[in-house]
């Protein structure tokens, strides 16, 4: 396709997929830390989404470099005979609490030395600024769109970056209550492009029946568990 066709009339869909459940018995906020792989349940989630997408016109599969994203992308790529591309821009948001337990009344929040990181929820003060996430995620979306012009792409990423770029595309404020993110494990947030322009955003949960009830969008975390762990 020549440069003059890049803003054409083709319809392209980019599915931003959140990875499946992660094996995390310590219950830490793993963030960008290496070594966190899908659990057995997480692999079932990935397989189920791959089956759901098997008949779709997927011509490009790309993932965050983190193991859980690569492992989620594998069965989807395999079902379409594709190699997994890697895009660093799809990585999880940076967070100062990585490697720590994180909950209300316990873990990292119980230590006064960490309270300085909680001063500005609008930026936010504890991690990568929301606007920086928008910039990199929009660039990753554009790259996936260009790689699958006129077809469909699957880009596996992480809860917060997916929710932030969706909020930006739907013209909502970026700061939010994390408990109200509509971005369940193994969910698809699907951006439809007409040429280079986003014309709609859809959301689906092909593996909803496998997701523990306390991790569904809008659910209250079960005692001793935090939705943040499955970022």
C-alpha positions as semicolon CSV with decimal commas, in nm:
position;residue;x (nm);y (nm);z (nm)
1;X;0,000;0,000;0,000
2;X;0,144;0,334;-0,097
3;X;0,170;0,637;0,130
4;X;-0,117;0,805;-0,048
5;X;-0,356;0,528;0,057
6;X;-0,290;0,544;0,429
7;X;-0,591;0,767;0,499
8;X;-0,825;0,572;0,265
9;X;-1,171;0,429;0,310
10;X;-1,079;0,083;0,442
11;X;-1,228;-0,046;0,766
12;X;-0,976;-0,187;1,014
13;X;-1,044;-0,326;1,360
14;X;-0,782;-0,337;1,636
15;X;-0,879;-0,549;1,936
16;X;-0,692;-0,439;2,247
17;X;-0,694;-0,751;2,460
18;X;-0,615;-0,770;2,829
19;X;-0,405;-1,076;2,919
20;X;-0,545;-1,372;3,110
21;X;-0,514;-1,453;3,479
22;X;-0,160;-1,456;3,618
23;X;-0,005;-1,700;3,866
24;X;0,061;-1,469;4,161
25;X;0,033;-1,657;4,492
26;X;0,211;-1,380;4,684
27;X;-0,054;-1,128;4,581
28;X;0,191;-0,855;4,480
29;X;0,141;-0,573;4,233
30;X;0,370;-0,716;3,967
31;X;0,350;-0,428;3,718
32;X;0,643;-0,446;3,476
33;X;0,838;-0,701;3,678
34;X;0,949;-1,005;3,476
35;X;0,872;-1,365;3,567
36;X;0,494;-1,347;3,602
37;X;0,329;-1,605;3,379
38;X;-0,029;-1,705;3,309
39;X;-0,192;-1,943;3,552
40;X;-0,359;-2,258;3,422
41;X;-0,687;-2,066;3,426
42;X;-0,522;-1,779;3,239
43;X;-0,413;-2,018;2,964
44;X;-0,768;-2,146;2,935
45;X;-0,886;-1,786;2,898
46;X;-0,635;-1,725;2,619
47;X;-0,740;-2,044;2,442
48;X;-1,107;-1,951;2,467
49;X;-1,050;-1,606;2,318
50;X;-0,842;-1,764;2,041
51;X;-1,136;-1,990;1,961
52;X;-1,370;-1,690;1,966
53;X;-1,149;-1,507;1,714
54;X;-1,064;-1,809;1,499
55;X;-1,303;-1,715;1,217
56;X;-1,224;-1,344;1,227
57;X;-1,006;-1,177;0,966
58;X;-0,704;-1,137;1,196
59;X;-0,385;-1,066;1,001
60;X;-0,164;-0,918;1,275
61;X;-0,102;-1,017;1,638
62;X;0,115;-0,801;1,863
63;X;0,178;-0,802;2,237
64;X;0,344;-0,625;2,524
65;X;0,690;-0,772;2,596
66;X;0,580;-0,904;2,937
67;X;0,541;-1,281;2,964
68;X;0,171;-1,279;3,050
69;X;0,089;-1,080;2,737
70;X;0,307;-1,291;2,508
71;X;0,152;-1,611;2,647
72;X;-0,199;-1,472;2,596
73;X;-0,120;-1,380;2,236
74;X;0,030;-1,721;2,150
75;X;-0,289;-1,924;2,086
76;X;-0,444;-1,638;1,888
77;X;-0,139;-1,607;1,665
78;X;-0,125;-1,985;1,629
79;X;-0,488;-2,008;1,521
80;X;-0,414;-1,769;1,233
81;X;-0,069;-1,896;1,140
82;X;0,095;-1,570;1,247
83;X;0,410;-1,473;1,435
84;X;0,370;-1,255;1,744
85;X;0,508;-0,906;1,701
86;X;0,624;-0,721;2,014
87;X;0,555;-0,355;2,084
88;X;0,712;-0,199;2,395
89;X;0,441;0,069;2,388
90;X;0,181;-0,188;2,494
91;X;0,358;-0,253;2,827
92;X;0,196;-0,212;3,168
93;X;0,198;0,132;3,330
94;X;0,495;0,201;3,557
95;X;0,406;0,206;3,928
96;X;0,616;0,283;4,236
97;X;0,440;0,003;4,425
98;X;0,566;-0,276;4,197
99;X;0,670;-0,581;4,394
100;X;0,463;-0,482;4,698
101;X;0,126;-0,595;4,828
102;X;-0,124;-0,318;4,779
103;X;-0,460;-0,278;4,945
104;X;-0,663;-0,052;5,169
105;X;-0,547;-0,085;5,529
106;X;-0,264;-0,324;5,459
107;X;0,048;-0,375;5,254
108;X;0,222;-0,072;5,105
109;X;-0,053;0,172;5,203
110;X;0,002;0,097;5,571
111;X;0,349;0,255;5,561
112;X;0,357;0,635;5,608
113;X;0,666;0,656;5,386
114;X;0,451;0,562;5,088
115;X;0,181;0,822;5,146
116;X;0,376;1,085;4,953
117;X;0,300;0,889;4,636
118;X;-0,074;0,930;4,685
119;X;-0,091;1,310;4,673
120;X;-0,220;1,355;4,318
121;X;-0,472;1,105;4,176
122;X;-0,518;1,317;3,864
123;X;-0,165;1,266;3,725
124;X;-0,128;1,010;3,901
125;X;0,154;1,070;4,151
126;X;0,225;0,697;4,205
127;X;0,313;0,605;3,850
128;X;0,329;0,678;3,480
129;X;0,124;0,989;3,394
130;X;-0,204;0,917;3,220
131;X;-0,118;1,145;2,928
132;X;0,204;0,953;2,864
133;X;0,003;0,632;2,853
134;X;-0,235;0,789;2,601
135;X;0,052;0,894;2,375
136;X;0,221;0,554;2,365
137;X;-0,100;0,353;2,343
138;X;-0,239;0,566;2,059
139;X;0,090;0,515;1,875
140;X;0,069;0,137;1,934
141;X;-0,292;0,135;1,812
142;X;-0,188;0,323;1,500
143;X;0,094;0,080;1,431
144;X;-0,137;-0,221;1,469
145;X;-0,393;-0,055;1,242
146;X;-0,129;0,008;0,976
147;X;-0,010;-0,353;0,996
148;X;-0,363;-0,486;0,940
149;X;-0,513;-0,230;0,701
150;X;-0,854;-0,349;0,584
151;X;-0,843;-0,647;0,823
152;X;-0,824;-0,705;1,199
153;X;-0,541;-0,696;1,452
154;X;-0,513;-0,822;1,808
155;X;-0,287;-0,628;2,046
156;X;-0,240;-0,779;2,393
157;X;-0,179;-0,527;2,667
158;X;-0,274;-0,453;3,028
159;X;-0,574;-0,320;3,214
160;X;-0,475;0,037;3,296
161;X;-0,325;0,136;2,959
162;X;-0,624;-0,016;2,778
163;X;-0,873;0,167;2,998
164;X;-0,686;0,497;2,968
165;X;-0,670;0,490;2,587
166;X;-1,035;0,388;2,568
167;X;-1,127;0,676;2,800
168;X;-0,932;0,914;2,578
169;X;-1,098;0,784;2,261
170;X;-1,442;0,815;2,422
171;X;-1,358;1,164;2,552
172;X;-1,389;1,081;2,921
173;X;-1,167;1,216;3,195
174;X;-0,855;1,007;3,251
175;X;-0,856;0,997;3,631
176;X;-1,103;0,740;3,760
177;X;-1,197;0,484;4,024
178;X;-0,994;0,168;3,940
179;X;-1,279;-0,049;4,068
180;X;-1,502;0,077;3,786
181;X;-1,275;-0,002;3,492
182;X;-1,456;-0,207;3,228
183;X;-1,158;-0,420;3,134
184;X;-1,195;-0,773;3,266
185;X;-0,925;-1,037;3,226
186;X;-0,903;-1,162;2,864
187;X;-1,151;-0,897;2,749
188;X;-1,147;-0,726;2,409
189;X;-1,171;-0,349;2,371
190;X;-1,220;-0,316;1,997
191;X;-1,138;0,002;1,803
192;X;-1,290;0,029;1,455
193;X;-1,108;0,262;1,215
194;X;-1,236;0,416;0,893
195;X;-0,904;0,494;0,732
196;X;-0,706;0,651;1,014
197;X;-1,006;0,769;1,218
198;X;-1,158;0,581;1,510
199;X;-1,531;0,559;1,440
200;X;-1,639;0,329;1,723
201;X;-1,517;0,147;2,033
202;X;-1,670;-0,182;2,142
203;X;-1,617;-0,410;2,440
204;X;-1,668;-0,785;2,486
205;X;-1,571;-1,061;2,729
206;X;-1,529;-1,389;2,535
207;X;-1,391;-1,566;2,844
208;X;-1,631;-1,416;3,098
209;X;-1,745;-1,758;3,220
210;X;-1,388;-1,832;3,330
211;X;-1,327;-1,505;3,518
212;X;-1,365;-1,526;3,898
213;X;-1,670;-1,321;4,000
214;X;-1,474;-1,081;4,220
215;X;-1,259;-0,982;3,919
216;X;-1,545;-0,889;3,687
217;X;-1,590;-0,521;3,602
218;X;-1,766;-0,337;3,884
219;X;-1,740;-0,623;4,133
220;X;-1,621;-0,569;4,486
221;X;-1,284;-0,742;4,551
222;X;-1,308;-1,052;4,768
223;X;-1,160;-1,025;5,115
224;X;-0,781;-1,039;5,101
225;X;-0,773;-0,989;4,724
226;X;-0,722;-0,681;4,509
227;X;-0,815;-0,634;4,145
228;X;-0,493;-0,439;4,106
229;X;-0,294;-0,764;4,117
230;X;-0,432;-0,870;3,779
231;X;-0,322;-0,558;3,597
